[in-house]
PDB file of C-alpha atoms in Angstrom:
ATOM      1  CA  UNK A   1      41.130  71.160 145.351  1.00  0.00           C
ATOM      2  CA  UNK A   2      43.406  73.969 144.542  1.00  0.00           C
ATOM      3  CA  UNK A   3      45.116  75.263 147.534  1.00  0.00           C
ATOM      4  CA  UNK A   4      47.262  77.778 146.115  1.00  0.00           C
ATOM      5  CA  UNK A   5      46.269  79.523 143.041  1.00  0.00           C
ATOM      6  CA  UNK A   6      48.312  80.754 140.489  1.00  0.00           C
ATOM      7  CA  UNK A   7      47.879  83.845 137.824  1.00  0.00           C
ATOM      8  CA  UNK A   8      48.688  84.453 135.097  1.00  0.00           C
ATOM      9  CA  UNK A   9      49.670  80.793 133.382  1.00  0.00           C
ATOM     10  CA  UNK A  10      51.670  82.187 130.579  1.00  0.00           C
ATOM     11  CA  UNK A  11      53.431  85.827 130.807  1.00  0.00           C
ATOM     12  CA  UNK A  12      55.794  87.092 127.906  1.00  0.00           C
ATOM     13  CA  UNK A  13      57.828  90.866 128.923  1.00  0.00           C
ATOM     14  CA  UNK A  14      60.225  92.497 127.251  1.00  0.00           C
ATOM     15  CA  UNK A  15      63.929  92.712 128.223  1.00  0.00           C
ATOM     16  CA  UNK A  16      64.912  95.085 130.945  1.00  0.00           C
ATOM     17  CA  UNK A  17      60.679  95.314 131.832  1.00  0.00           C
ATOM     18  CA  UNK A  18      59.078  93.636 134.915  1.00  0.00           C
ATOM     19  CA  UNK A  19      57.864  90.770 135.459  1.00  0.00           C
ATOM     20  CA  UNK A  20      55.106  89.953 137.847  1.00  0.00           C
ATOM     21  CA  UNK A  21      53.726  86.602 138.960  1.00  0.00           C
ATOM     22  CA  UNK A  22      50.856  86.138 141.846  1.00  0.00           C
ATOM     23  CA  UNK A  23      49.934  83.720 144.051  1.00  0.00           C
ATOM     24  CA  UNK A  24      46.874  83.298 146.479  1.00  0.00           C
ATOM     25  CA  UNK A  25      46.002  80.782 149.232  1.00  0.00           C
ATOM     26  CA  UNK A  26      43.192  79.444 151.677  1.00  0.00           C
ATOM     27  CA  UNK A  27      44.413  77.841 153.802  1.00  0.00           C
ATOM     28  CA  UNK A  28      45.899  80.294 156.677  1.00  0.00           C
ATOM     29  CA  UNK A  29      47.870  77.480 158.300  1.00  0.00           C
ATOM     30  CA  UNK A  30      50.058  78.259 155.519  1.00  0.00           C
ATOM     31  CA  UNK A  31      53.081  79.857 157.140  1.00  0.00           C
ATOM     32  CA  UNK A  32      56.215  79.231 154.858  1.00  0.00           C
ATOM     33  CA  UNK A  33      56.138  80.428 151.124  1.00  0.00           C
ATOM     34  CA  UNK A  34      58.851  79.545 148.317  1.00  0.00           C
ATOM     35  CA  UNK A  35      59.528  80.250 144.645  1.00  0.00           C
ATOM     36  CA  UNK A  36      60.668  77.814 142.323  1.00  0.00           C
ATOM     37  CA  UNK A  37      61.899  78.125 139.205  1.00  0.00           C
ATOM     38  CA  UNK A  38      62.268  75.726 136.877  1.00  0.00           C
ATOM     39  CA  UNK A  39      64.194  75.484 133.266  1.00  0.00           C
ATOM     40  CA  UNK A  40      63.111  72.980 130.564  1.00  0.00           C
ATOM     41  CA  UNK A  41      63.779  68.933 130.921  1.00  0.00           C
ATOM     42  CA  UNK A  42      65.205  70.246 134.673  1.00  0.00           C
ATOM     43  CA  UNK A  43      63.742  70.228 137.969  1.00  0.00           C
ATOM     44  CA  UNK A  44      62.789  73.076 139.904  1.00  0.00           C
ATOM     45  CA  UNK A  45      64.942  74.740 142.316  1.00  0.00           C
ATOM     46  CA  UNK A  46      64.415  77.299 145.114  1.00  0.00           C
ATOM     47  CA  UNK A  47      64.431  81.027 143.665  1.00  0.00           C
ATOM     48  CA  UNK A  48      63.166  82.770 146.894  1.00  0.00           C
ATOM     49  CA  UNK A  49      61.287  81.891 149.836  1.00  0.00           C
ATOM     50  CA  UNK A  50      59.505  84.408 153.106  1.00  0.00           C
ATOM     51  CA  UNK A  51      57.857  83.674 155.693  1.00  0.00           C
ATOM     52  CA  UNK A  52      54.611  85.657 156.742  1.00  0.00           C
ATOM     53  CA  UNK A  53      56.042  87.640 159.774  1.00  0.00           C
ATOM     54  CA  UNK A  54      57.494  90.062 156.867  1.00  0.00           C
ATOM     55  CA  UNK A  55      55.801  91.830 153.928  1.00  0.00           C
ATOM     56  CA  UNK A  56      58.880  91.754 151.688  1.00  0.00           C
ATOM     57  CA  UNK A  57      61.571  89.967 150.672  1.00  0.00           C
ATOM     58  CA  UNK A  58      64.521  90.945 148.232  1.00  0.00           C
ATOM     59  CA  UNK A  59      67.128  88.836 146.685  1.00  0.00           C
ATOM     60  CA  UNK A  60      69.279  90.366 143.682  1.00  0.00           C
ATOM     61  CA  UNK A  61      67.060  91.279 140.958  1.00  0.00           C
ATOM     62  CA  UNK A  62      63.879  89.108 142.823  1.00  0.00           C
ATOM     63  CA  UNK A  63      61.391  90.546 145.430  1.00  0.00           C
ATOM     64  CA  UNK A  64      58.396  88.676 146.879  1.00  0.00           C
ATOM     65  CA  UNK A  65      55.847  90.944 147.952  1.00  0.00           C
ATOM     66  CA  UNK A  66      53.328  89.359 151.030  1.00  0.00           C
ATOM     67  CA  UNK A  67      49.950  90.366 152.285  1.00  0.00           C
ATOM     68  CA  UNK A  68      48.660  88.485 154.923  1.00  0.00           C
ATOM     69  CA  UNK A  69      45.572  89.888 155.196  1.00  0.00           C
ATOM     70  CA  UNK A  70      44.618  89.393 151.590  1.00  0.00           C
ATOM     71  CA  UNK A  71      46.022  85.899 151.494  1.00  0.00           C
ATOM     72  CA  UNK A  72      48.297  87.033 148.395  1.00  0.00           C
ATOM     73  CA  UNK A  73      51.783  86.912 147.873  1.00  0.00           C
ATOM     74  CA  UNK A  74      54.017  87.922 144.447  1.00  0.00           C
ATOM     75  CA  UNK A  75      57.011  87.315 142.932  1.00  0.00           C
ATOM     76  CA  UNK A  76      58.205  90.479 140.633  1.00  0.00           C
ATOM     77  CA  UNK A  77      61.540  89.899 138.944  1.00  0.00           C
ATOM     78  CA  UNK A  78      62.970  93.134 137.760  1.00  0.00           C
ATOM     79  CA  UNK A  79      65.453  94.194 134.929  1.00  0.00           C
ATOM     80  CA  UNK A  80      63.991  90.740 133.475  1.00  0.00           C
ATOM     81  CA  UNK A  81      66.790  88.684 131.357  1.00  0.00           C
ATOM     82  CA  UNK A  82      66.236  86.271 128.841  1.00  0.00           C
ATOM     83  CA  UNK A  83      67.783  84.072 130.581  1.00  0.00           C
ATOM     84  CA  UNK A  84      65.136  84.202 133.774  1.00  0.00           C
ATOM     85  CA  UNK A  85      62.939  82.849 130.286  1.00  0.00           C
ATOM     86  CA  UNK A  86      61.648  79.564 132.965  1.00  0.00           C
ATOM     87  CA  UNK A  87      58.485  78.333 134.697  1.00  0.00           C
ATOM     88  CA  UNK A  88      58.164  79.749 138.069  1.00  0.00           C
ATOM     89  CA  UNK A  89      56.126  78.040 140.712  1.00  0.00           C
ATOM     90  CA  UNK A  90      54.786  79.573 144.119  1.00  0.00           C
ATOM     91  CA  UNK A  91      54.130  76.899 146.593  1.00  0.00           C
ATOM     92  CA  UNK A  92      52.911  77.172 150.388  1.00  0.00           C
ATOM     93  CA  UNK A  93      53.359  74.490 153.408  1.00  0.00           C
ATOM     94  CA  UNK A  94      52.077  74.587 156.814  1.00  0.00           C
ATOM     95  CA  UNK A  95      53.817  73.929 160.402  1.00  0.00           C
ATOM     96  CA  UNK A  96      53.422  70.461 160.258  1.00  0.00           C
ATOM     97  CA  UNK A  97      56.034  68.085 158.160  1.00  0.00           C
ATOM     98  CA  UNK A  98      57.528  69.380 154.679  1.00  0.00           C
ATOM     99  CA  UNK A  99      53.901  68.585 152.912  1.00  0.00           C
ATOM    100  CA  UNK A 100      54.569  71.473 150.240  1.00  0.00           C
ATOM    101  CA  UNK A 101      51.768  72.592 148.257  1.00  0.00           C
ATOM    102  CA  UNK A 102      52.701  74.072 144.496  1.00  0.00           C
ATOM    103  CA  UNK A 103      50.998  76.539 142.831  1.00  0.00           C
ATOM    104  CA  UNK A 104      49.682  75.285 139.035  1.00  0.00           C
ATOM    105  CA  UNK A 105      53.037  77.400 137.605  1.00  0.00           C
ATOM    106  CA  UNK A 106      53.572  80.544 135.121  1.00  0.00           C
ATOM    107  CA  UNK A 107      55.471  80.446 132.249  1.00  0.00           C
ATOM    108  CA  UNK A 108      57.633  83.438 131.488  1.00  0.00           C
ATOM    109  CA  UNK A 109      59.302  84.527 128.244  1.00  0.00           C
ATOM    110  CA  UNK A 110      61.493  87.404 128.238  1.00  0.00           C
ATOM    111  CA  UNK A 111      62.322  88.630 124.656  1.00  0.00           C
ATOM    112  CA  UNK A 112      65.083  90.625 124.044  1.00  0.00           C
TER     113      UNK A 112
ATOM    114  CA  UNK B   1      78.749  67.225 143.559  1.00  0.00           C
ATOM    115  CA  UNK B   2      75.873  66.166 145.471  1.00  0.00           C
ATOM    116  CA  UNK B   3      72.312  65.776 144.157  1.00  0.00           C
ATOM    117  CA  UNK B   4      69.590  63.417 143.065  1.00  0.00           C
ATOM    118  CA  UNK B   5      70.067  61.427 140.451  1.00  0.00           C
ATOM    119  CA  UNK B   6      67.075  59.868 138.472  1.00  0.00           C
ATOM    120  CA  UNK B   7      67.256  57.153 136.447  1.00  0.00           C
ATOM    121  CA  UNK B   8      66.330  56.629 133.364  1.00  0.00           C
ATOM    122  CA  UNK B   9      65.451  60.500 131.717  1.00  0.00           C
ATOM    123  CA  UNK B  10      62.742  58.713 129.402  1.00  0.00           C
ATOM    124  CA  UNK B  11      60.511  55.951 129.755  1.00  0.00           C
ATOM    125  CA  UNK B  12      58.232  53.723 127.873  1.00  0.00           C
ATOM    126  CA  UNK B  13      56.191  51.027 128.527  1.00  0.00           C
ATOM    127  CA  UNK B  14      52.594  49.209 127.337  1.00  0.00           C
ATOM    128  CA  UNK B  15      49.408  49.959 129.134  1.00  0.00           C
ATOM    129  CA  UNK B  16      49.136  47.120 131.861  1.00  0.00           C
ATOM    130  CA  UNK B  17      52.806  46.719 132.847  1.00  0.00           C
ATOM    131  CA  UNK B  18      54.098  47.978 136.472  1.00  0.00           C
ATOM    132  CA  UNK B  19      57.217  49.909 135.831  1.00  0.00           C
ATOM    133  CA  UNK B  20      59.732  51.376 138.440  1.00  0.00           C
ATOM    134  CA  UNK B  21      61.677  54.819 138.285  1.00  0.00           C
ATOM    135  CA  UNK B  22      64.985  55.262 140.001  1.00  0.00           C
ATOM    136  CA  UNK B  23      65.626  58.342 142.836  1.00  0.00           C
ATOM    137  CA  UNK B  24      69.193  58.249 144.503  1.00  0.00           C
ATOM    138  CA  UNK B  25      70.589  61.070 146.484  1.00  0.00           C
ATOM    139  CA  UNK B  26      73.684  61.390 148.170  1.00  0.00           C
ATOM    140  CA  UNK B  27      72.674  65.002 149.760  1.00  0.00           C
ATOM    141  CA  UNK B  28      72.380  62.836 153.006  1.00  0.00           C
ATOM    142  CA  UNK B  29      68.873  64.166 153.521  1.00  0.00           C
ATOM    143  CA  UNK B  30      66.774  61.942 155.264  1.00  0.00           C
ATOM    144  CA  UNK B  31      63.498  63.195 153.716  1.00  0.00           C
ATOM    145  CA  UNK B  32      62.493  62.229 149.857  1.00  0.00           C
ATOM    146  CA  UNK B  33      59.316  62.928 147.543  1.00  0.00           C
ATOM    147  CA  UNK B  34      57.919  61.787 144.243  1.00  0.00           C
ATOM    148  CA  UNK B  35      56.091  64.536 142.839  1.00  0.00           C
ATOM    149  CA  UNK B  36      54.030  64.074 139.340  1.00  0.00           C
ATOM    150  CA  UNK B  37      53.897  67.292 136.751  1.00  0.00           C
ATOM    151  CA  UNK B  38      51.229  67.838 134.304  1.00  0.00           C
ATOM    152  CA  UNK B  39      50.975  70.566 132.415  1.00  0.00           C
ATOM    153  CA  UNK B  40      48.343  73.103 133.877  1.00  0.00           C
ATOM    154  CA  UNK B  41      48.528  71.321 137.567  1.00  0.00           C
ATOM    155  CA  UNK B  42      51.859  72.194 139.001  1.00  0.00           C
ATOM    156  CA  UNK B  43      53.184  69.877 141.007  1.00  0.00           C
ATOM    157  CA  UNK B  44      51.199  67.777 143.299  1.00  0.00           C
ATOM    158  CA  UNK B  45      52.353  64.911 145.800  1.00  0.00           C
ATOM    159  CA  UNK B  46      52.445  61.425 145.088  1.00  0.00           C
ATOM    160  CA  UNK B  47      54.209  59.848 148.188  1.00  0.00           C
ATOM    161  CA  UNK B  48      57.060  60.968 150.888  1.00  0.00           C
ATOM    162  CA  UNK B  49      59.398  59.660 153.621  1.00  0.00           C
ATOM    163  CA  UNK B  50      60.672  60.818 156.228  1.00  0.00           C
ATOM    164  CA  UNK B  51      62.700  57.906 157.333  1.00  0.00           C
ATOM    165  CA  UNK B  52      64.000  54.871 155.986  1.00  0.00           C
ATOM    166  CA  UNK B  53      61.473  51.997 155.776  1.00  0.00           C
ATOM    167  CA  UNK B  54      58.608  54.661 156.456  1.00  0.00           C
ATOM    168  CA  UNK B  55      56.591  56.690 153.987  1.00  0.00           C
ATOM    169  CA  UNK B  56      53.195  58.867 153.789  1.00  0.00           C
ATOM    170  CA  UNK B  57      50.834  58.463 150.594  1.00  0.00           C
ATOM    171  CA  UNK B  58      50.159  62.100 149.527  1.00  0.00           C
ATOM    172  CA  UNK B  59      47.329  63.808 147.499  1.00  0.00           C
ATOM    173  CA  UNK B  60      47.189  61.561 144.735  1.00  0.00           C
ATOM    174  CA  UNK B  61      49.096  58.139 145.344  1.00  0.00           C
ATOM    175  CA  UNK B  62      46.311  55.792 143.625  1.00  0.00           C
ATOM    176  CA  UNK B  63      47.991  53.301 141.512  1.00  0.00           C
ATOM    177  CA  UNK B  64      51.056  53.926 143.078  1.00  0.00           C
ATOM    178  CA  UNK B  65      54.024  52.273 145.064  1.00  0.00           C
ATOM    179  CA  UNK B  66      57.514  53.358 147.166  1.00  0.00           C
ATOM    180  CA  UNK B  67      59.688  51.598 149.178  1.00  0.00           C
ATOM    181  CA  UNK B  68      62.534  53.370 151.168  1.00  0.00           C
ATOM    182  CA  UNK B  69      64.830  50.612 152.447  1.00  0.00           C
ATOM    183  CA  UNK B  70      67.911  53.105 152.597  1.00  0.00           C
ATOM    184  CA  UNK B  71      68.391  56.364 152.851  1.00  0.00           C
ATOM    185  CA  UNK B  72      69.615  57.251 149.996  1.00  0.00           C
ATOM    186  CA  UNK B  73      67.483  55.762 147.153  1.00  0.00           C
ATOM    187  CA  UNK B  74      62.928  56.266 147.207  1.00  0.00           C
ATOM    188  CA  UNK B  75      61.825  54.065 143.928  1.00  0.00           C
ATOM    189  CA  UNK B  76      58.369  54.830 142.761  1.00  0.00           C
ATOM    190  CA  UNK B  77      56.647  51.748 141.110  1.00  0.00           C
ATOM    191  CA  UNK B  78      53.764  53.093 138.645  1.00  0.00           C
ATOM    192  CA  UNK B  79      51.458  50.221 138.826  1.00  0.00           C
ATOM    193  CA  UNK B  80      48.998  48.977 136.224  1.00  0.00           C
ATOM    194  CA  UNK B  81      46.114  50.632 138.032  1.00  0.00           C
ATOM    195  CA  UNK B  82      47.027  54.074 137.180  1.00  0.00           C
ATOM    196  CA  UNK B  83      44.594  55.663 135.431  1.00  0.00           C
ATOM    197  CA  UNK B  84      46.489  57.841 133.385  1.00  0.00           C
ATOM    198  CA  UNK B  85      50.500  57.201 134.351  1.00  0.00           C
ATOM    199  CA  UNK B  86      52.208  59.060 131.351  1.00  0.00           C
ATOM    200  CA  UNK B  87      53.541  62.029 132.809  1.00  0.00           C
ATOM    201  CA  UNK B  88      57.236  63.813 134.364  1.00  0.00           C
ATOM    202  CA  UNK B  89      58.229  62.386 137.692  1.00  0.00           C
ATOM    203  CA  UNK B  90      60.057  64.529 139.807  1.00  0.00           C
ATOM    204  CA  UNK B  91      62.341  63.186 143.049  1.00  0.00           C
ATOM    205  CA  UNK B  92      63.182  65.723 145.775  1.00  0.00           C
ATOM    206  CA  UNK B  93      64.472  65.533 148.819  1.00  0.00           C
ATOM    207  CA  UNK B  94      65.270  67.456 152.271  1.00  0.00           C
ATOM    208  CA  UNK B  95      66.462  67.907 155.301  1.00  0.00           C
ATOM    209  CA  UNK B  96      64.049  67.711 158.095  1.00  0.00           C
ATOM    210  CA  UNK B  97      62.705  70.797 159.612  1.00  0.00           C
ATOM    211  CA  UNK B  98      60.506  72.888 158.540  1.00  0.00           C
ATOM    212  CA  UNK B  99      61.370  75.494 155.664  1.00  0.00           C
ATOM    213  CA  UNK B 100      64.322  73.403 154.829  1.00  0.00           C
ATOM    214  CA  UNK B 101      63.968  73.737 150.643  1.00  0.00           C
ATOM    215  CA  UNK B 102      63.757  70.849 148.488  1.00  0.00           C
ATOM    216  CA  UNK B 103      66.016  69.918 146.023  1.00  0.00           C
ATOM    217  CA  UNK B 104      64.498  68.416 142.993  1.00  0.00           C
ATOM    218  CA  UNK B 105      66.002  65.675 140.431  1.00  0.00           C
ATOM    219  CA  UNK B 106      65.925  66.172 136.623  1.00  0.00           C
ATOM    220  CA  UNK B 107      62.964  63.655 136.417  1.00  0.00           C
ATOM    221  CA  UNK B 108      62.107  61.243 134.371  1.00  0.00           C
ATOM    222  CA  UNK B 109      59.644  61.295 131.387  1.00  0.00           C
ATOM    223  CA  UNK B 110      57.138  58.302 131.423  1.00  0.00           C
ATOM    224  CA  UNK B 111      55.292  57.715 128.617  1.00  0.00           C
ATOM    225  CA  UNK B 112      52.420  54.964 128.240  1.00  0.00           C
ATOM    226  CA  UNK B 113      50.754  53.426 125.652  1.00  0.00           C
TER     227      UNK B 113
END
């Protein structure tokens, strides 16, 4: 049962383009959403995370875009890097304890 | 520095034998997670605790064991009755609350045959 589904699975932009990753979940318990981005043989770390009060959250170069009615949330990295070249997760969790549900991931390649 | 460390990166063992992956942290968060990866599935939750000698199965602990005697270490036993146990194991751990991020290990690569 996939709670939080993830599009697209693979996503390849060019340097300096945007890049654009989307997320959509069921369950509307759901009240605290992260990014995580991951790097090869590493774990995944926290990129960006909003909660659903807001429709938009920036951090440097990364901007998570939220629709509550929709169920749909985004991640859009702009001025994309080679080096953002990672798999990025969206996840979800609910008010009860840290139970964090992932998204199935998108792998991005920026070429220069 | 503080982290998770997890012990050893790869892993190999025969079909039928129980084997045990390492997860110590020293973040001094008292909530830890083993999390499997495949590729196509994400991440999805084998067990967590959120204090010593307690621990929750999550969505797909079949065939799986923990133990959290201290705080600092959660080691995951992959039994002989998982189906298919060759995969990346992920640690994590947090502080309590909700929202609080989790901080992942570098995992360990299991492979079975």
């Amino acid at each position: 049962q996939q709670q939080v589904k993830q599009s697209p699975q693979s996503l390849i932009v060019q340097k300096g383009g945007i890049s654009i990753i989307n997320c959509a979940y069921e369950n509307t318990a759901f009240d605290y959403f992260p990014w995580y981005q991951q790097f090869p043989g590493k774990g995944p770390a926290l990129l960006i995370a909003i909660r659903p009060d807001v429709s938009e959250k920036k951090e440097g170069r990364f901007t998570i875009s939220f629709n509550k009615s929709a169920k749909q949330f985004s991640l859009h990295i702009m001025d994309s890097q080679p080096g953002d070249s990672a798999t990025y997760f969206c996840a979800a969790s609910d008010g009860g304890y840290q139970k964090v549900t992932f998204g199935t991931g998108t792998k991005l390649q920026v070429i220069p | 520095d503080g982290g998770i460390t997890q012990s050893p990166k790869y892993l190999f063992r025969k079909e039928g034998q129980n084997v045990t992956l390492s997860c110590e942290q020293n973040l001094n968060h008292d909530a830890m997670y083993w999390y499997r990866q495949d590729p196509g599935q994400g991440l999805r939750l084998i067990y967590y605790s959120q204090i010593v000698n307690d621990f929750q199965k999550g969505d797909i602990a079949e065939g799986y064991s923990v133990s959290r005697e201290k705080k600092e270490s959660f080691p995951l036993t992959v039994t002989s009755a998982q189906k298919n146990p060759t995969a990346f194991y992920l640690c994590a751990s947090s502080r309590k609350g909700h929202g609080s991020p989790l901080h992942f290990g570098n995992g360990t690569r299991l492979t079975v045959t």
